Amino acid sequence: MAAHTEPTSRTVHEPGPTGRTAPHSYVVTGGGQGVGRAIALRLAAEGHVVVLDLAGPLGWEHPRVALVSGDAADPDVARRAADAAEAAAPLAGWVNNAAIFRDAPITAPPSDVLGLVTANLALAVTGCHTAVGHLLRHGRPGAIVNVSSHQAQRPVRGALPYATAKGAVEALTRAVAVDHGPDGIRTNAVALGSVTTARYEEYRRDHPGVDRQMAALHPLGRVGTGGEVAEAVAFLLSDAAGFVNGAVLPVDGGRAAQGADPEAT
């Protein structure tokens, strides 16, 4: 197999904040709110962003952000998002952020458990399929970031399908990185700890002791922010991470590194 070499005739522009030359475009699935919204807004500093989300109108606006409404697991919808991004500027990066947070215990019918695992995994598989296919058709290098979770390595109770799917997403990340690194397509993942979002803040209101518990779980003593996740994703998509491929980057304040203290009471 011939080694990949990047095109030598590229238009030179002033580098953006992460060093990537402009203009470029990105797709962020599940970018309508929460962490996905933070990622979309951060990448809008680099170029045009297409948010692929089930939501209707976003409820917020940015001159460089457009919405494609639909199911990110549907290949036709994902292709429509890629085409919309390409129409604005060459597609350079894809972020698989969309996820489903529903539980089914292993005592449930296997079809229920497998349905939820598949529903989550399909979002990343379809996104990788679409991004890789699009970049190959255009003969262009690019980058994919899959959003995973600390639960891929350390599940919490009541999240079996989600944790199982995220473990598969991390394996998918490595497999796509190996298969398509020679094409100049880098694939990495971020494994998130707890991050403050509207959903998290609602949970906080209903569980007054959660701040103390989260501080104990995260060695930095707090949960993360969407902006901190977005910076890590922007780095992995940027030319500054040009030799990073097949990595799973913990963005969790040290949560995955910290084991339970056997002497703690």
PDB file of C-alpha atoms in Angstrom:
ATOM      1  CA  MET A   1       0.000   0.000   0.000  1.00  0.00           C
ATOM      2  CA  ALA A   2       1.425   3.376  -0.977  1.00  0.00           C
ATOM      3  CA  ALA A   3       2.135   5.816   1.810  1.00  0.00           C
ATOM      4  CA  HIS A   4      -0.165   8.826   1.972  1.00  0.00           C
ATOM      5  CA  THR A   5       1.269  12.205   1.102  1.00  0.00           C
ATOM      6  CA  GLU A   6      -0.669  15.426   1.536  1.00  0.00           C
ATOM      7  CA  PRO A   7      -1.308  17.536  -1.575  1.00  0.00           C
ATOM      8  CA  THR A   8       1.499  19.966  -2.280  1.00  0.00           C
ATOM      9  CA  SER A   9      -0.618  22.609  -4.019  1.00  0.00           C
ATOM     10  CA  ARG A  10      -2.746  24.107  -1.256  1.00  0.00           C
ATOM     11  CA  THR A  11      -3.934  27.674  -1.014  1.00  0.00           C
ATOM     12  CA  VAL A  12      -2.156  29.398   1.859  1.00  0.00           C
ATOM     13  CA  HIS A  13      -4.274  31.417   4.279  1.00  0.00           C
ATOM     14  CA  GLU A  14      -3.518  32.988   7.617  1.00  0.00           C
ATOM     15  CA  PRO A  15      -3.719  30.293  10.309  1.00  0.00           C
ATOM     16  CA  GLY A  16      -6.679  30.337  12.688  1.00  0.00           C
ATOM     17  CA  PRO A  17      -6.495  29.988  16.489  1.00  0.00           C
ATOM     18  CA  THR A  18      -5.551  26.292  16.302  1.00  0.00           C
ATOM     19  CA  GLY A  19      -3.188  26.626  13.370  1.00  0.00           C
ATOM     20  CA  ARG A  20      -5.538  25.230  10.709  1.00  0.00           C
ATOM     21  CA  THR A  21      -5.622  27.202   7.483  1.00  0.00           C
ATOM     22  CA  ALA A  22      -8.993  28.666   6.549  1.00  0.00           C
ATOM     23  CA  PRO A  23     -11.564  28.316   5.224  1.00  0.00           C
ATOM     24  CA  HIS A  24     -12.793  24.895   6.340  1.00  0.00           C
ATOM     25  CA  SER A  25     -16.051  23.419   7.571  1.00  0.00           C
ATOM     26  CA  TYR A  26     -17.058  20.951  10.266  1.00  0.00           C
ATOM     27  CA  VAL A  27     -20.039  18.787  11.196  1.00  0.00           C
ATOM     28  CA  VAL A  28     -21.040  18.346  14.855  1.00  0.00           C
ATOM     29  CA  THR A  29     -23.752  15.790  15.625  1.00  0.00           C
ATOM     30  CA  GLY A  30     -25.957  16.461  18.619  1.00  0.00           C
ATOM     31  CA  GLY A  31     -24.719  20.041  18.520  1.00  0.00           C
ATOM     32  CA  GLY A  32     -27.964  21.739  19.430  1.00  0.00           C
ATOM     33  CA  GLN A  33     -27.323  21.958  23.148  1.00  0.00           C
ATOM     34  CA  GLY A  34     -25.001  21.014  25.982  1.00  0.00           C
ATOM     35  CA  VAL A  35     -21.481  19.853  25.144  1.00  0.00           C
ATOM     36  CA  GLY A  36     -22.320  19.673  21.439  1.00  0.00           C
ATOM     37  CA  ARG A  37     -23.322  23.310  21.370  1.00  0.00           C
ATOM     38  CA  ALA A  38     -20.073  24.331  23.087  1.00  0.00           C
ATOM     39  CA  ILE A  39     -18.109  22.344  20.489  1.00  0.00           C
ATOM     40  CA  ALA A  40     -20.042  23.888  17.599  1.00  0.00           C
ATOM     41  CA  LEU A  41     -19.493  27.423  18.877  1.00  0.00           C
ATOM     42  CA  ARG A  42     -15.776  26.790  19.439  1.00  0.00           C
ATOM     43  CA  LEU A  43     -15.332  25.396  15.929  1.00  0.00           C
ATOM     44  CA  ALA A  44     -17.205  28.374  14.496  1.00  0.00           C
ATOM     45  CA  ALA A  45     -14.075  30.342  15.377  1.00  0.00           C
ATOM     46  CA  GLU A  46     -12.261  28.132  12.837  1.00  0.00           C
ATOM     47  CA  GLY A  47     -14.782  28.007  10.007  1.00  0.00           C
ATOM     48  CA  HIS A  48     -18.312  27.060   9.024  1.00  0.00           C
ATOM     49  CA  VAL A  49     -20.146  24.523  11.228  1.00  0.00           C
ATOM     50  CA  VAL A  50     -23.123  22.339  10.388  1.00  0.00           C
ATOM     51  CA  VAL A  51     -24.986  21.089  13.450  1.00  0.00           C
ATOM     52  CA  LEU A  52     -26.765  17.789  12.834  1.00  0.00           C
ATOM     53  CA  ASP A  53     -29.443  17.410  15.470  1.00  0.00           C
ATOM     54  CA  LEU A  54     -32.932  16.002  15.955  1.00  0.00           C
ATOM     55  CA  ALA A  55     -34.040  19.399  17.192  1.00  0.00           C
ATOM     56  CA  GLY A  56     -35.927  21.886  15.093  1.00  0.00           C
ATOM     57  CA  PRO A  57     -34.751  25.499  15.351  1.00  0.00           C
ATOM     58  CA  LEU A  58     -31.683  25.670  17.567  1.00  0.00           C
ATOM     59  CA  GLY A  59     -32.921  28.499  19.763  1.00  0.00           C
ATOM     60  CA  TRP A  60     -29.577  30.228  19.327  1.00  0.00           C
ATOM     61  CA  GLU A  61     -27.806  31.717  16.342  1.00  0.00           C
ATOM     62  CA  HIS A  62     -24.289  32.169  15.019  1.00  0.00           C
ATOM     63  CA  PRO A  63     -23.400  33.503  11.569  1.00  0.00           C
ATOM     64  CA  ARG A  64     -21.153  30.511  10.879  1.00  0.00           C
ATOM     65  CA  VAL A  65     -23.470  27.793  12.229  1.00  0.00           C
ATOM     66  CA  ALA A  66     -26.217  26.111  10.197  1.00  0.00           C
ATOM     67  CA  LEU A  67     -28.629  23.346  11.189  1.00  0.00           C
ATOM     68  CA  VAL A  68     -29.450  20.107   9.416  1.00  0.00           C
ATOM     69  CA  SER A  69     -32.345  18.562  11.295  1.00  0.00           C
ATOM     70  CA  GLY A  70     -32.629  14.781  11.446  1.00  0.00           C
ATOM     71  CA  ASP A  71     -31.333  11.512  12.868  1.00  0.00           C
ATOM     72  CA  ALA A  72     -27.525  11.381  12.893  1.00  0.00           C
ATOM     73  CA  ALA A  73     -27.716   7.588  12.626  1.00  0.00           C
ATOM     74  CA  ASP A  74     -29.456   7.856   9.228  1.00  0.00           C
ATOM     75  CA  PRO A  75     -26.836   7.707   6.437  1.00  0.00           C
ATOM     76  CA  ASP A  76     -28.962   9.876   4.134  1.00  0.00           C
ATOM     77  CA  VAL A  77     -29.298  12.596   6.784  1.00  0.00           C
ATOM     78  CA  ALA A  78     -25.591  12.422   7.623  1.00  0.00           C
ATOM     79  CA  ARG A  79     -24.698  12.728   3.947  1.00  0.00           C
ATOM     80  CA  ARG A  80     -26.949  15.771   3.704  1.00  0.00           C
ATOM     81  CA  ALA A  81     -25.017  17.363   6.590  1.00  0.00           C
ATOM     82  CA  ALA A  82     -21.696  16.614   4.887  1.00  0.00           C
ATOM     83  CA  ASP A  83     -22.937  18.138   1.630  1.00  0.00           C
ATOM     84  CA  ALA A  84     -24.207  21.239   3.445  1.00  0.00           C
ATOM     85  CA  ALA A  85     -20.821  21.691   5.116  1.00  0.00           C
ATOM     86  CA  GLU A  86     -18.964  21.162   1.844  1.00  0.00           C
ATOM     87  CA  ALA A  87     -21.138  23.752   0.125  1.00  0.00           C
ATOM     88  CA  ALA A  88     -19.874  26.349   2.618  1.00  0.00           C
ATOM     89  CA  ALA A  89     -16.194  25.316   2.655  1.00  0.00           C
ATOM     90  CA  PRO A  90     -14.115  22.129   2.287  1.00  0.00           C
ATOM     91  CA  LEU A  91     -15.118  19.673   5.008  1.00  0.00           C
ATOM     92  CA  ALA A  92     -12.155  19.173   7.337  1.00  0.00           C
ATOM     93  CA  GLY A  93     -13.557  17.643  10.516  1.00  0.00           C
ATOM     94  CA  TRP A  94     -16.448  15.641  11.913  1.00  0.00           C
ATOM     95  CA  VAL A  95     -17.466  15.340  15.577  1.00  0.00           C
ATOM     96  CA  ASN A  96     -19.672  12.425  16.645  1.00  0.00           C
ATOM     97  CA  ASN A  97     -21.204  13.864  19.801  1.00  0.00           C
ATOM     98  CA  ALA A  98     -24.851  12.717  19.613  1.00  0.00           C
ATOM     99  CA  ALA A  99     -25.835  10.152  22.252  1.00  0.00           C
ATOM    100  CA  ILE A 100     -28.865   8.491  23.842  1.00  0.00           C
ATOM    101  CA  PHE A 101     -29.126   8.356  27.642  1.00  0.00           C
ATOM    102  CA  ARG A 102     -31.610   5.584  28.389  1.00  0.00           C
ATOM    103  CA  ASP A 103     -31.044   2.537  30.560  1.00  0.00           C
ATOM    104  CA  ALA A 104     -32.020  -1.114  30.307  1.00  0.00           C
ATOM    105  CA  PRO A 105     -30.622  -3.574  32.879  1.00  0.00           C
ATOM    106  CA  ILE A 106     -29.144  -6.879  31.769  1.00  0.00           C
ATOM    107  CA  THR A 107     -32.245  -8.539  33.250  1.00  0.00           C
ATOM    108  CA  ALA A 108     -34.350  -6.801  30.581  1.00  0.00           C
ATOM    109  CA  PRO A 109     -35.039  -8.654  27.328  1.00  0.00           C
ATOM    110  CA  PRO A 110     -31.793  -8.849  25.325  1.00  0.00           C
ATOM    111  CA  SER A 111     -33.516  -7.109  22.433  1.00  0.00           C
ATOM    112  CA  ASP A 112     -34.100  -4.049  24.649  1.00  0.00           C
ATOM    113  CA  VAL A 113     -30.474  -3.919  25.772  1.00  0.00           C
ATOM    114  CA  LEU A 114     -29.107  -4.502  22.276  1.00  0.00           C
ATOM    115  CA  GLY A 115     -31.493  -1.922  20.858  1.00  0.00           C
ATOM    116  CA  LEU A 116     -30.086   0.806  23.102  1.00  0.00           C
ATOM    117  CA  VAL A 117     -26.469  -0.273  22.572  1.00  0.00           C
ATOM    118  CA  THR A 118     -27.003  -0.263  18.817  1.00  0.00           C
ATOM    119  CA  ALA A 119     -28.838   3.066  18.875  1.00  0.00           C
ATOM    120  CA  ASN A 120     -25.830   4.737  20.533  1.00  0.00           C
ATOM    121  CA  LEU A 121     -23.158   2.943  18.521  1.00  0.00           C
ATOM    122  CA  ALA A 122     -24.949   3.600  15.227  1.00  0.00           C
ATOM    123  CA  LEU A 123     -24.552   7.356  15.735  1.00  0.00           C
ATOM    124  CA  ALA A 124     -20.753   7.020  15.702  1.00  0.00           C
ATOM    125  CA  VAL A 125     -20.612   4.335  13.013  1.00  0.00           C
ATOM    126  CA  THR A 126     -22.757   6.372  10.618  1.00  0.00           C
ATOM    127  CA  GLY A 127     -20.760   9.517  11.342  1.00  0.00           C
ATOM    128  CA  CYS A 128     -17.420   7.790  10.708  1.00  0.00           C
ATOM    129  CA  HIS A 129     -18.806   6.142   7.562  1.00  0.00           C
ATOM    130  CA  THR A 130     -20.028   9.460   6.198  1.00  0.00           C
ATOM    131  CA  ALA A 131     -16.915  11.468   7.104  1.00  0.00           C
ATOM    132  CA  VAL A 132     -14.458   8.902   5.743  1.00  0.00           C
ATOM    133  CA  GLY A 133     -16.457   8.389   2.541  1.00  0.00           C
ATOM    134  CA  HIS A 134     -16.736  12.123   1.953  1.00  0.00           C
ATOM    135  CA  LEU A 135     -13.031  12.775   2.519  1.00  0.00           C
ATOM    136  CA  LEU A 136     -12.016   9.857   0.292  1.00  0.00           C
ATOM    137  CA  ARG A 137     -14.258  11.068  -2.530  1.00  0.00           C
ATOM    138  CA  HIS A 138     -12.642  14.481  -2.344  1.00  0.00           C
ATOM    139  CA  GLY A 139      -9.108  13.112  -2.002  1.00  0.00           C
ATOM    140  CA  ARG A 140      -8.645  15.181   1.122  1.00  0.00           C
ATOM    141  CA  PRO A 141      -7.126  14.559   4.573  1.00  0.00           C
ATOM    142  CA  GLY A 142      -9.280  15.314   7.596  1.00  0.00           C
ATOM    143  CA  ALA A 143     -10.036  14.430  11.194  1.00  0.00           C
ATOM    144  CA  ILE A 144     -12.810  12.754  13.175  1.00  0.00           C
ATOM    145  CA  VAL A 145     -13.417  13.058  16.919  1.00  0.00           C
ATOM    146  CA  ASN A 146     -15.748  10.633  18.669  1.00  0.00           C
ATOM    147  CA  VAL A 147     -17.138  11.706  22.029  1.00  0.00           C
ATOM    148  CA  SER A 148     -16.820   8.872  24.538  1.00  0.00           C
ATOM    149  CA  SER A 149     -17.088   8.705  28.315  1.00  0.00           C
ATOM    150  CA  HIS A 150     -15.172   7.612  31.392  1.00  0.00           C
ATOM    151  CA  GLN A 151     -17.907   4.964  31.550  1.00  0.00           C
ATOM    152  CA  ALA A 152     -16.249   3.085  28.673  1.00  0.00           C
ATOM    153  CA  GLN A 153     -13.653   2.018  31.282  1.00  0.00           C
ATOM    154  CA  ARG A 154     -15.496   2.519  34.576  1.00  0.00           C
ATOM    155  CA  PRO A 155     -19.273   2.206  34.258  1.00  0.00           C
ATOM    156  CA  VAL A 156     -21.633   3.598  36.860  1.00  0.00           C
ATOM    157  CA  ARG A 157     -24.770   1.757  37.902  1.00  0.00           C
ATOM    158  CA  GLY A 158     -27.822   2.299  35.751  1.00  0.00           C
ATOM    159  CA  ALA A 159     -26.016   2.983  32.477  1.00  0.00           C
ATOM    160  CA  LEU A 160     -25.257  -0.471  31.060  1.00  0.00           C
ATOM    161  CA  PRO A 161     -26.220   0.126  27.395  1.00  0.00           C
ATOM    162  CA  TYR A 162     -24.510   3.536  27.328  1.00  0.00           C
ATOM    163  CA  ALA A 163     -21.281   2.245  28.894  1.00  0.00           C
ATOM    164  CA  THR A 164     -21.250  -0.760  26.548  1.00  0.00           C
ATOM    165  CA  ALA A 165     -21.758   1.436  23.492  1.00  0.00           C
ATOM    166  CA  LYS A 166     -19.012   3.856  24.556  1.00  0.00           C
ATOM    167  CA  GLY A 167     -16.588   0.950  24.952  1.00  0.00           C
ATOM    168  CA  ALA A 168     -17.415  -0.008  21.368  1.00  0.00           C
ATOM    169  CA  VAL A 169     -17.016   3.614  20.225  1.00  0.00           C
ATOM    170  CA  GLU A 170     -13.469   3.652  21.567  1.00  0.00           C
ATOM    171  CA  ALA A 171     -12.683   0.404  19.721  1.00  0.00           C
ATOM    172  CA  LEU A 172     -14.256   1.895  16.587  1.00  0.00           C
ATOM    173  CA  THR A 173     -12.026   4.944  16.989  1.00  0.00           C
ATOM    174  CA  ARG A 174      -8.880   2.832  16.991  1.00  0.00           C
ATOM    175  CA  ALA A 175     -10.041   0.665  14.088  1.00  0.00           C
ATOM    176  CA  VAL A 176     -10.911   3.621  11.835  1.00  0.00           C
ATOM    177  CA  ALA A 177      -7.601   5.272  12.767  1.00  0.00           C
ATOM    178  CA  VAL A 178      -5.689   2.172  11.672  1.00  0.00           C
ATOM    179  CA  ASP A 179      -7.685   1.619   8.491  1.00  0.00           C
ATOM    180  CA  HIS A 180      -7.692   5.205   7.253  1.00  0.00           C
ATOM    181  CA  GLY A 181      -4.570   6.771   8.718  1.00  0.00           C
ATOM    182  CA  PRO A 182      -2.851   5.970   5.387  1.00  0.00           C
ATOM    183  CA  ASP A 183      -5.488   8.162   3.704  1.00  0.00           C
ATOM    184  CA  GLY A 184      -4.548  11.101   5.917  1.00  0.00           C
ATOM    185  CA  ILE A 185      -7.723  10.724   7.979  1.00  0.00           C
ATOM    186  CA  ARG A 186      -7.055  10.905  11.715  1.00  0.00           C
ATOM    187  CA  THR A 187      -9.610   9.493  14.164  1.00  0.00           C
ATOM    188  CA  ASN A 188      -9.464  10.164  17.891  1.00  0.00           C
ATOM    189  CA  ALA A 189     -11.837  10.256  20.848  1.00  0.00           C
ATOM    190  CA  VAL A 190     -12.387  12.286  23.997  1.00  0.00           C
ATOM    191  CA  ALA A 191     -13.538  10.378  27.079  1.00  0.00           C
ATOM    192  CA  LEU A 192     -15.511  12.801  29.212  1.00  0.00           C
ATOM    193  CA  GLY A 193     -16.014  12.947  32.926  1.00  0.00           C
ATOM    194  CA  SER A 194     -19.023  14.778  34.343  1.00  0.00           C
ATOM    195  CA  VAL A 195     -19.626  18.070  32.563  1.00  0.00           C
ATOM    196  CA  THR A 196     -21.974  20.862  33.537  1.00  0.00           C
ATOM    197  CA  THR A 197     -24.877  21.175  31.097  1.00  0.00           C
ATOM    198  CA  ALA A 198     -28.535  22.167  31.423  1.00  0.00           C
ATOM    199  CA  ARG A 199     -29.300  18.486  32.025  1.00  0.00           C
ATOM    200  CA  TYR A 200     -26.647  18.317  34.749  1.00  0.00           C
ATOM    201  CA  GLU A 201     -27.872  21.522  36.400  1.00  0.00           C
ATOM    202  CA  GLU A 202     -31.393  20.090  36.525  1.00  0.00           C
ATOM    203  CA  TYR A 203     -29.971  16.990  38.243  1.00  0.00           C
ATOM    204  CA  ARG A 204     -28.134  19.233  40.721  1.00  0.00           C
ATOM    205  CA  ARG A 205     -31.370  20.960  41.709  1.00  0.00           C
ATOM    206  CA  ASP A 206     -32.976  17.624  42.506  1.00  0.00           C
ATOM    207  CA  HIS A 207     -29.918  16.195  44.323  1.00  0.00           C
ATOM    208  CA  PRO A 208     -28.494  18.783  46.760  1.00  0.00           C
ATOM    209  CA  GLY A 209     -25.456  16.664  47.702  1.00  0.00           C
ATOM    210  CA  VAL A 210     -24.227  16.111  44.169  1.00  0.00           C
ATOM    211  CA  ASP A 211     -21.556  18.851  44.254  1.00  0.00           C
ATOM    212  CA  ARG A 212     -19.758  17.159  47.135  1.00  0.00           C
ATOM    213  CA  GLN A 213     -19.986  13.777  45.420  1.00  0.00           C
ATOM    214  CA  MET A 214     -18.682  15.123  42.098  1.00  0.00           C
ATOM    215  CA  ALA A 215     -15.809  16.908  43.846  1.00  0.00           C
ATOM    216  CA  ALA A 216     -14.782  13.598  45.413  1.00  0.00           C
ATOM    217  CA  LEU A 217     -14.971  11.735  42.095  1.00  0.00           C
ATOM    218  CA  HIS A 218     -12.875  14.250  40.153  1.00  0.00           C
ATOM    219  CA  PRO A 219      -9.349  14.927  41.498  1.00  0.00           C
ATOM    220  CA  LEU A 220      -9.608  18.536  40.305  1.00  0.00           C
ATOM    221  CA  GLY A 221     -12.491  18.893  42.756  1.00  0.00           C
ATOM    222  CA  ARG A 222     -15.161  19.899  40.263  1.00  0.00           C
ATOM    223  CA  VAL A 223     -16.974  18.868  37.089  1.00  0.00           C
ATOM    224  CA  GLY A 224     -15.832  20.118  33.707  1.00  0.00           C
ATOM    225  CA  THR A 225     -17.317  22.719  31.408  1.00  0.00           C
ATOM    226  CA  GLY A 226     -18.472  22.475  27.829  1.00  0.00           C
ATOM    227  CA  GLY A 227     -15.832  25.008  26.869  1.00  0.00           C
ATOM    228  CA  GLU A 228     -13.057  22.803  28.243  1.00  0.00           C
ATOM    229  CA  VAL A 229     -14.329  19.847  26.229  1.00  0.00           C
ATOM    230  CA  ALA A 230     -14.622  22.028  23.129  1.00  0.00           C
ATOM    231  CA  GLU A 231     -10.978  23.131  23.418  1.00  0.00           C
ATOM    232  CA  ALA A 232      -9.825  19.504  23.551  1.00  0.00           C
ATOM    233  CA  VAL A 233     -11.938  18.613  20.514  1.00  0.00           C
ATOM    234  CA  ALA A 234     -10.658  21.646  18.594  1.00  0.00           C
ATOM    235  CA  PHE A 235      -7.092  20.574  19.350  1.00  0.00           C
ATOM    236  CA  LEU A 236      -7.659  17.032  18.060  1.00  0.00           C
ATOM    237  CA  LEU A 237      -9.186  18.408  14.853  1.00  0.00           C
ATOM    238  CA  SER A 238      -6.371  20.907  14.343  1.00  0.00           C
ATOM    239  CA  ASP A 239      -3.046  20.655  12.544  1.00  0.00           C
ATOM    240  CA  ALA A 240      -1.377  20.908  15.973  1.00  0.00           C
ATOM    241  CA  ALA A 241      -2.547  17.297  16.540  1.00  0.00           C
ATOM    242  CA  GLY A 242      -1.297  16.181  13.125  1.00  0.00           C
ATOM    243  CA  PHE A 243       0.528  13.127  14.533  1.00  0.00           C
ATOM    244  CA  VAL A 244      -2.218  12.132  16.992  1.00  0.00           C
ATOM    245  CA  ASN A 245      -4.260   9.208  15.644  1.00  0.00           C
ATOM    246  CA  GLY A 246      -6.173   6.415  17.374  1.00  0.00           C
ATOM    247  CA  ALA A 247      -5.955   8.097  20.781  1.00  0.00           C
ATOM    248  CA  VAL A 248      -8.592   8.298  23.495  1.00  0.00           C
ATOM    249  CA  LEU A 249      -7.977  11.527  25.410  1.00  0.00           C
ATOM    250  CA  PRO A 250      -9.491  11.669  28.912  1.00  0.00           C
ATOM    251  CA  VAL A 251     -11.152  15.039  29.482  1.00  0.00           C
ATOM    252  CA  ASP A 252     -12.354  14.175  32.954  1.00  0.00           C
ATOM    253  CA  GLY A 253     -10.380  16.094  35.570  1.00  0.00           C
ATOM    254  CA  GLY A 254      -8.568  12.888  36.485  1.00  0.00           C
ATOM    255  CA  ARG A 255     -11.711  10.861  37.221  1.00  0.00           C
ATOM    256  CA  ALA A 256     -10.588   7.793  35.257  1.00  0.00           C
ATOM    257  CA  ALA A 257      -7.139   7.877  36.856  1.00  0.00           C
ATOM    258  CA  GLN A 258      -8.496   7.892  40.393  1.00  0.00           C
ATOM    259  CA  GLY A 259      -9.329   4.574  42.003  1.00  0.00           C
ATOM    260  CA  ALA A 260     -11.457   4.152  45.087  1.00  0.00           C
ATOM    261  CA  ASP A 261      -9.418   4.591  48.260  1.00  0.00           C
ATOM    262  CA  PRO A 262      -9.701   1.316  50.248  1.00  0.00           C
ATOM    263  CA  GLU A 263      -9.106   3.258  53.481  1.00  0.00           C
ATOM    264  CA  ALA A 264     -11.827   5.828  52.814  1.00  0.00           C
ATOM    265  CA  THR A 265     -14.800   5.652  55.140  1.00  0.00           C
TER     266      THR A 265
END
